[in-house]
mmCIF file of C-alpha atoms in Angstrom:
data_model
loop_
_atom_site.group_PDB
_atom_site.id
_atom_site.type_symbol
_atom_site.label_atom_id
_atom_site.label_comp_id
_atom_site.label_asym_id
_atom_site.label_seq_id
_atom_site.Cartn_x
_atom_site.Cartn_y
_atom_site.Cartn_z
ATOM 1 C CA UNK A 1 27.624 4.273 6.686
ATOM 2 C CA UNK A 2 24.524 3.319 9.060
ATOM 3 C CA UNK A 3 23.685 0.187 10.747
ATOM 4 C CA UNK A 4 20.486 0.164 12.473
ATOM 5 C CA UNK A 5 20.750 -3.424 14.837
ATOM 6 C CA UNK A 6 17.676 -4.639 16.643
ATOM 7 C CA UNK A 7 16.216 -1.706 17.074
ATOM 8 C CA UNK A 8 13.594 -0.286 19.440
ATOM 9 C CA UNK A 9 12.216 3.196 20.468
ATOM 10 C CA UNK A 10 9.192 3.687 22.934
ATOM 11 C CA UNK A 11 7.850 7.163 23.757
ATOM 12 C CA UNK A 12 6.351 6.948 27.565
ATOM 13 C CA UNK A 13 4.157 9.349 29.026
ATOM 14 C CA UNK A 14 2.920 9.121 32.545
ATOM 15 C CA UNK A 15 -0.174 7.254 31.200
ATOM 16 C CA UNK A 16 0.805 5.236 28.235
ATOM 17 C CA UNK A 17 3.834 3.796 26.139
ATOM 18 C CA UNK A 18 3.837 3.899 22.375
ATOM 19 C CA UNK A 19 6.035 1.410 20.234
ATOM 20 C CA UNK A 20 7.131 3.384 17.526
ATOM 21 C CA UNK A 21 10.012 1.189 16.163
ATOM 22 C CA UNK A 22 10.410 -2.351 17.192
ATOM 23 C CA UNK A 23 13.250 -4.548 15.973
ATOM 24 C CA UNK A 24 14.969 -2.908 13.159
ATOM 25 C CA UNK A 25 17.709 -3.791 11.350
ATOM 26 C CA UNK A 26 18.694 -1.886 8.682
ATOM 27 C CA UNK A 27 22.015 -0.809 6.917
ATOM 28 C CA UNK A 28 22.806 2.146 4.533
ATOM 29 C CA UNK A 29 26.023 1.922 2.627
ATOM 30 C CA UNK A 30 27.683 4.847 1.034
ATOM 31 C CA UNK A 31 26.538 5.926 -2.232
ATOM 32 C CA UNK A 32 22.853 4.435 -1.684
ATOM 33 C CA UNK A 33 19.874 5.641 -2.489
ATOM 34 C CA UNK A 34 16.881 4.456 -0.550
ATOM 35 C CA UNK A 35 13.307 5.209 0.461
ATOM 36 C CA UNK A 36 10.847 4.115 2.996
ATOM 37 C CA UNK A 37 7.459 3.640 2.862
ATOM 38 C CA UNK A 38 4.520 3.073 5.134
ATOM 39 C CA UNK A 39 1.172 4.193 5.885
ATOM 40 C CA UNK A 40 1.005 7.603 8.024
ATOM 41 C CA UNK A 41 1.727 6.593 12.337
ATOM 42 C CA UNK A 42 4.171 3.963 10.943
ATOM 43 C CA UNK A 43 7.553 5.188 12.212
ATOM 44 C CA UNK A 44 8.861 6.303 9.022
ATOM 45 C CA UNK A 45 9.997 10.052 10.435
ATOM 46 C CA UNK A 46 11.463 8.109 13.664
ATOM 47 C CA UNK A 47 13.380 6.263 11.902
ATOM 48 C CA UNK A 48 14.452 9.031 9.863
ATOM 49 C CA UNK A 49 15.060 11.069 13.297
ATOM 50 C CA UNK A 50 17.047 8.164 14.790
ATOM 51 C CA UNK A 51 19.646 7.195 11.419
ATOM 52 C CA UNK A 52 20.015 11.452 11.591
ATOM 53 C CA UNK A 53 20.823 11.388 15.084
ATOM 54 C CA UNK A 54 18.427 13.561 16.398
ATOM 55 C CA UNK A 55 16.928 10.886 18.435
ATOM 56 C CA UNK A 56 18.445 7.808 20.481
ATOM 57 C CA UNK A 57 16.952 4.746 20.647
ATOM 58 C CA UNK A 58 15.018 3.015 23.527
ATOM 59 C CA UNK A 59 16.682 -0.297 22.462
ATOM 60 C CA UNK A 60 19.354 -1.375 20.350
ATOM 61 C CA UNK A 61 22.243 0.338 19.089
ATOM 62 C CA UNK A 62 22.855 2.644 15.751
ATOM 63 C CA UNK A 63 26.443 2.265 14.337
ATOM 64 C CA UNK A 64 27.959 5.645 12.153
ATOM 65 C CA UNK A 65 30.727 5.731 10.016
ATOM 66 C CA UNK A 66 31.649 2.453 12.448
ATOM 67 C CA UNK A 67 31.005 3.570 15.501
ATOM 68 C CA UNK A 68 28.487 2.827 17.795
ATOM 69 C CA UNK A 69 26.996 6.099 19.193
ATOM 70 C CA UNK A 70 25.381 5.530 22.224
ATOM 71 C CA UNK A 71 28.332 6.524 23.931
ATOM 72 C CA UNK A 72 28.756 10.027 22.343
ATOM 73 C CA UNK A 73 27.531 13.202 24.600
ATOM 74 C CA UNK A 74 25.217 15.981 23.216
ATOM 75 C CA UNK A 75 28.498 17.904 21.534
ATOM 76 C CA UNK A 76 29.921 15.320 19.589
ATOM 77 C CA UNK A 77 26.595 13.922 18.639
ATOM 78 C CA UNK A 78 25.688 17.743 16.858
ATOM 79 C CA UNK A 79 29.163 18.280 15.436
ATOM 80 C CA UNK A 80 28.461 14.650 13.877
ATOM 81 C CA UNK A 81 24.946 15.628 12.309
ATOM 82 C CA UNK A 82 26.608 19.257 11.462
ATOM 83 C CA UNK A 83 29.150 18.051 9.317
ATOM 84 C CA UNK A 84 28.112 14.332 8.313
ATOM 85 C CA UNK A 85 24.467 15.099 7.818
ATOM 86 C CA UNK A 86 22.264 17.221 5.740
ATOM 87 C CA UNK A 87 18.042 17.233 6.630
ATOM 88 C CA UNK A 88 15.409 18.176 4.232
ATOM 89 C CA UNK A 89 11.728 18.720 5.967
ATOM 90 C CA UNK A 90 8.310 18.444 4.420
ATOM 91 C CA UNK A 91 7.647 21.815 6.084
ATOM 92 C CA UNK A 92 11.225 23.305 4.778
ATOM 93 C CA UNK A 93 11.464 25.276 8.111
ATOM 94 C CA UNK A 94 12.829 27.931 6.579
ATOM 95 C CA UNK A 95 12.976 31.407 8.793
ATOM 96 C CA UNK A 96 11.124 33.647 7.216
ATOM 97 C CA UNK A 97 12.843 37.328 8.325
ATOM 98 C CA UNK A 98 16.243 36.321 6.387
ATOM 99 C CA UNK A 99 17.225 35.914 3.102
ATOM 100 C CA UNK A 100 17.055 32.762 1.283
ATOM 101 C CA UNK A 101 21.647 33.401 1.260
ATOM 102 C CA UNK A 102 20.871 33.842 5.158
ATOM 103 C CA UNK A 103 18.918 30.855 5.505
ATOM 104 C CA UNK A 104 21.115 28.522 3.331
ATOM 105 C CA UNK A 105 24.130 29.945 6.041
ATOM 106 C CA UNK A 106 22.838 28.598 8.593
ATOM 107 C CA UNK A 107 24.561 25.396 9.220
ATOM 108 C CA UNK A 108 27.751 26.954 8.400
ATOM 109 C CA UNK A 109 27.401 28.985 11.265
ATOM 110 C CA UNK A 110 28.680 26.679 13.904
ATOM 111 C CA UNK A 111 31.736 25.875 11.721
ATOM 112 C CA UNK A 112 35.356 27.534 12.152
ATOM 113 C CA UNK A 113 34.757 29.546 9.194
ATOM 114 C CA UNK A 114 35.058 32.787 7.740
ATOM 115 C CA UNK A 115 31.421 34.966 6.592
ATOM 116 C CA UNK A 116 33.432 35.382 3.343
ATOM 117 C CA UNK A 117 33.575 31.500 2.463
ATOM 118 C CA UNK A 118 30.178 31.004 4.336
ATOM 119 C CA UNK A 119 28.589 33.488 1.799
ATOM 120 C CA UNK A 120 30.492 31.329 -0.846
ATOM 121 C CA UNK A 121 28.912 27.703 0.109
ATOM 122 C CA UNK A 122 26.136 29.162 0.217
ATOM 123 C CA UNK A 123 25.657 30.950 -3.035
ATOM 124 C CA UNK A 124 27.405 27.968 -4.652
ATOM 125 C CA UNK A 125 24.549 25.592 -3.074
ATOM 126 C CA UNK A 126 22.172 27.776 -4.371
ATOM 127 C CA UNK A 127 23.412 27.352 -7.859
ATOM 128 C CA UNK A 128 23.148 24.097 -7.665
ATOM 129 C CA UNK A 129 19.519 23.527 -7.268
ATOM 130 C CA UNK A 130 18.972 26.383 -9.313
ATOM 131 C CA UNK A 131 18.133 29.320 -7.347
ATOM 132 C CA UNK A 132 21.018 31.872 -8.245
ATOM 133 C CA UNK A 133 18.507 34.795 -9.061
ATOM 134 C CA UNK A 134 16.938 34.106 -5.707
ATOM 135 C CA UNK A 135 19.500 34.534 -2.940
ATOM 136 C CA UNK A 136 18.503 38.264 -2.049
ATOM 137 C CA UNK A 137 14.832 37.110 -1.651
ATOM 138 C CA UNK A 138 12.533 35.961 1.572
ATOM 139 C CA UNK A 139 11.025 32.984 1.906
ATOM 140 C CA UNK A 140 7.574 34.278 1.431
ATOM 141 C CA UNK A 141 8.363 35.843 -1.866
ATOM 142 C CA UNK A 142 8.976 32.501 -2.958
ATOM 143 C CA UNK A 143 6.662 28.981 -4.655
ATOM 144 C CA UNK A 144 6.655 26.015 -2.577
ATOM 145 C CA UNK A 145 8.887 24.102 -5.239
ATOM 146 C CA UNK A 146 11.297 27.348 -4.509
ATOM 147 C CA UNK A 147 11.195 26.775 -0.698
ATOM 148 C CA UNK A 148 12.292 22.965 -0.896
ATOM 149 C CA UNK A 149 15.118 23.657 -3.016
ATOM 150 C CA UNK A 150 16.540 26.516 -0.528
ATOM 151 C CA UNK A 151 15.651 23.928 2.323
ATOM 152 C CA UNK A 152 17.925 20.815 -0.424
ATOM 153 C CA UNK A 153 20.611 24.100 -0.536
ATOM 154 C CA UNK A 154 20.917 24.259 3.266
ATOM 155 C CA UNK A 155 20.959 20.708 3.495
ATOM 156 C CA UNK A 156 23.762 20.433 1.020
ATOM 157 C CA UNK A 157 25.857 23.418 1.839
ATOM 158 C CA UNK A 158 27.954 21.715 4.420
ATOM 159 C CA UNK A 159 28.837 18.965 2.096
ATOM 160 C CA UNK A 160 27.437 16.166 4.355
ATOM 161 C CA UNK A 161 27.880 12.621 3.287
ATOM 162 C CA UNK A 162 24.065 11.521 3.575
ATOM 163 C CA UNK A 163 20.894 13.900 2.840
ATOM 164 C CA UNK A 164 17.861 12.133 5.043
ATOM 165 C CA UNK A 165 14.551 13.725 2.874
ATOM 166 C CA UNK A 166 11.248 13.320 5.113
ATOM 167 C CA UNK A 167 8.657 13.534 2.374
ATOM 168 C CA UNK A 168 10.481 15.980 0.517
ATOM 169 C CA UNK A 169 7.597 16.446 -2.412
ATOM 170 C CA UNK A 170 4.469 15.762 0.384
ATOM 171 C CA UNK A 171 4.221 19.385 0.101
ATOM 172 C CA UNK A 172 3.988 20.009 -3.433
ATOM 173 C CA UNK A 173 2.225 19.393 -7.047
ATOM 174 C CA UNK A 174 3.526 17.178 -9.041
ATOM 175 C CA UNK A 175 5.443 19.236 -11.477
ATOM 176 C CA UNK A 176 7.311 20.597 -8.109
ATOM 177 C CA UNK A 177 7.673 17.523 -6.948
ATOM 178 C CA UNK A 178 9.401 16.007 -10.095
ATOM 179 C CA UNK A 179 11.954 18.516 -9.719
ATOM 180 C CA UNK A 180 12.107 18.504 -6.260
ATOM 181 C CA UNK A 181 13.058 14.773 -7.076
ATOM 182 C CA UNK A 182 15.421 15.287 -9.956
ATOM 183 C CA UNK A 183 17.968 17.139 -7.591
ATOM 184 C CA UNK A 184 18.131 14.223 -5.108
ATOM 185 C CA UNK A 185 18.440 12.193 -8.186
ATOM 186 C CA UNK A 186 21.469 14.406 -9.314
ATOM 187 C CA UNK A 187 22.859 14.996 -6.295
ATOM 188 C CA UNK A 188 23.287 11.478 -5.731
ATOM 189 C CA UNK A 189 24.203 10.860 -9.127
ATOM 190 C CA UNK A 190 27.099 13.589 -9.226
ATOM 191 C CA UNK A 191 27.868 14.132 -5.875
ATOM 192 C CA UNK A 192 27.577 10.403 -4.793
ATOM 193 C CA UNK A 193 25.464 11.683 -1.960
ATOM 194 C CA UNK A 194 23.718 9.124 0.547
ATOM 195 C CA UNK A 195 20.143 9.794 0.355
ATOM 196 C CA UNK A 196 17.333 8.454 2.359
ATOM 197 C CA UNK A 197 14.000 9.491 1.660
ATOM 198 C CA UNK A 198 11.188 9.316 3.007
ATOM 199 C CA UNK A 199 7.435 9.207 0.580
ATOM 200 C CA UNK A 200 3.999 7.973 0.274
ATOM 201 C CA UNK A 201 4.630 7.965 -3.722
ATOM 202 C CA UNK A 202 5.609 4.374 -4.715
ATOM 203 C CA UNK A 203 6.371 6.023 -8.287
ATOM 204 C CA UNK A 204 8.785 7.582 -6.639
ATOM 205 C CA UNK A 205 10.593 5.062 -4.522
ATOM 206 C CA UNK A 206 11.008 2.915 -7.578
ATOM 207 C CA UNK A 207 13.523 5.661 -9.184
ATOM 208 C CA UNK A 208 15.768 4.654 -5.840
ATOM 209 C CA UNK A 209 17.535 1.763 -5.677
ATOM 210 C CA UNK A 210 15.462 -0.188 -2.805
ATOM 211 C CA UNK A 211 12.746 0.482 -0.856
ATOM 212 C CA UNK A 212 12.254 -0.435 2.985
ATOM 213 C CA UNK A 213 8.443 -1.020 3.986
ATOM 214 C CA UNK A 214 7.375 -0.378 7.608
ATOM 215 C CA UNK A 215 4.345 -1.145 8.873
ATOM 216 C CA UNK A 216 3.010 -0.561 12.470
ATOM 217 C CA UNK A 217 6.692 0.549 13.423
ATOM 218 C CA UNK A 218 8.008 -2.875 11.958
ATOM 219 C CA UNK A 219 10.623 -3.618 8.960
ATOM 220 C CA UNK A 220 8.449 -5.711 6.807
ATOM 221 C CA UNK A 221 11.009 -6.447 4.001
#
């Protein structure tokens, strides 16, 4: 699904250049579940940014669904992450004036669709993480656990083929978190959703089925 191959990306300012990424190589096949781990500087979220193609690399090429990408403008690159990917933030980055039904739209907004099957995917992604007696609510009326699962509905609402989590639980206690972690776990389970995940919890990386260590913005297994 991705293929990361030799892999670099360097952020320059007019004073300095940072290696955040250096030679990676890395492949995620369909139906995988896998997290990273790392101590905090390590690359982790780059990496993230660059298999969700929010980000191009410095060096090195990323393949999806095939295709290399570096030849794709700015329009086909977002109508790719719009309908092939689904993002789930430590922060949720949820907007706090509209309605958790509102928020979980979002994404659907920049489809050919109608605000009658929007409102549809969205309450239907709602239901699945649980949150059907929430949708009239803000964001701020909500827990933190709450937040991340409207954040995993948005995510999910446009049926993408591969969630990327960046420290989905980082935010949350551990009861939270466990369920935070049991709908990636079912989602990939029933829906056969992709997931990459980003954590710091090594309890939680061995309920995925591998683990890629980085370390000073190299692949170290």
């Amino acid at each position: 699904m991705i293929r990361l191959e030799h892999v670099d990306k360097v952020y320059r300012t007019a004073r300095m250049e940072t290696m955040a990424l250096s030679n990676i190589n890395l492949e995620i096949d369909a139906g995988d579940f896998v997290s990273v781990m790392g101590p905090s500087g390590c690359g982790k979220s780059t990496l993230l940014n660059l298999m969700g193609l929010l980000d191009e690399p410095t060096g090195g090429t990323v393949v999806f669904a095939g295709e290399p990408i570096d030849s794709y403008d700015d329009v086909r690159l977002a109508r790719l992450r719009n309908h092939k990917v689904g993002f789930v933030f430590q922060s949720f980055h949820l907007i706090a004036d509209l309605r958790v039904v509102d928020n979980v739209e979002i994404p659907l907004l920049y489809r050919r669709m109608s605000g009658k099957e929007r409102r549809r995917r969205a309450l239907a992604a709602l239901d699945r993480v649980g949150l059907s007696s929430r949708v009239h609510h803000f964001p701020t009326e909500l827990s933190g656990g709450q937040q991340q699962r409207v954040a995993i509905a948005r995510a999910i609402v446009g049926r993408p083929e591969i969630l990327l989590a960046d420290e989905p639980t980082g935010n949350l206690d551990s009861q939270m978190g466990e369920e935070i972690m049991a709908i990636l776990e079912e989602l990939h389970r029933d829906e056969k959703t992709t997931v990459v995940m980003v954590t710091h919890e090594a309890g939680l990386a061995e309920r995925t089925s591998r683990t890629v260590r980085l370390f000073d913005g190299r692949q170290v297994n």
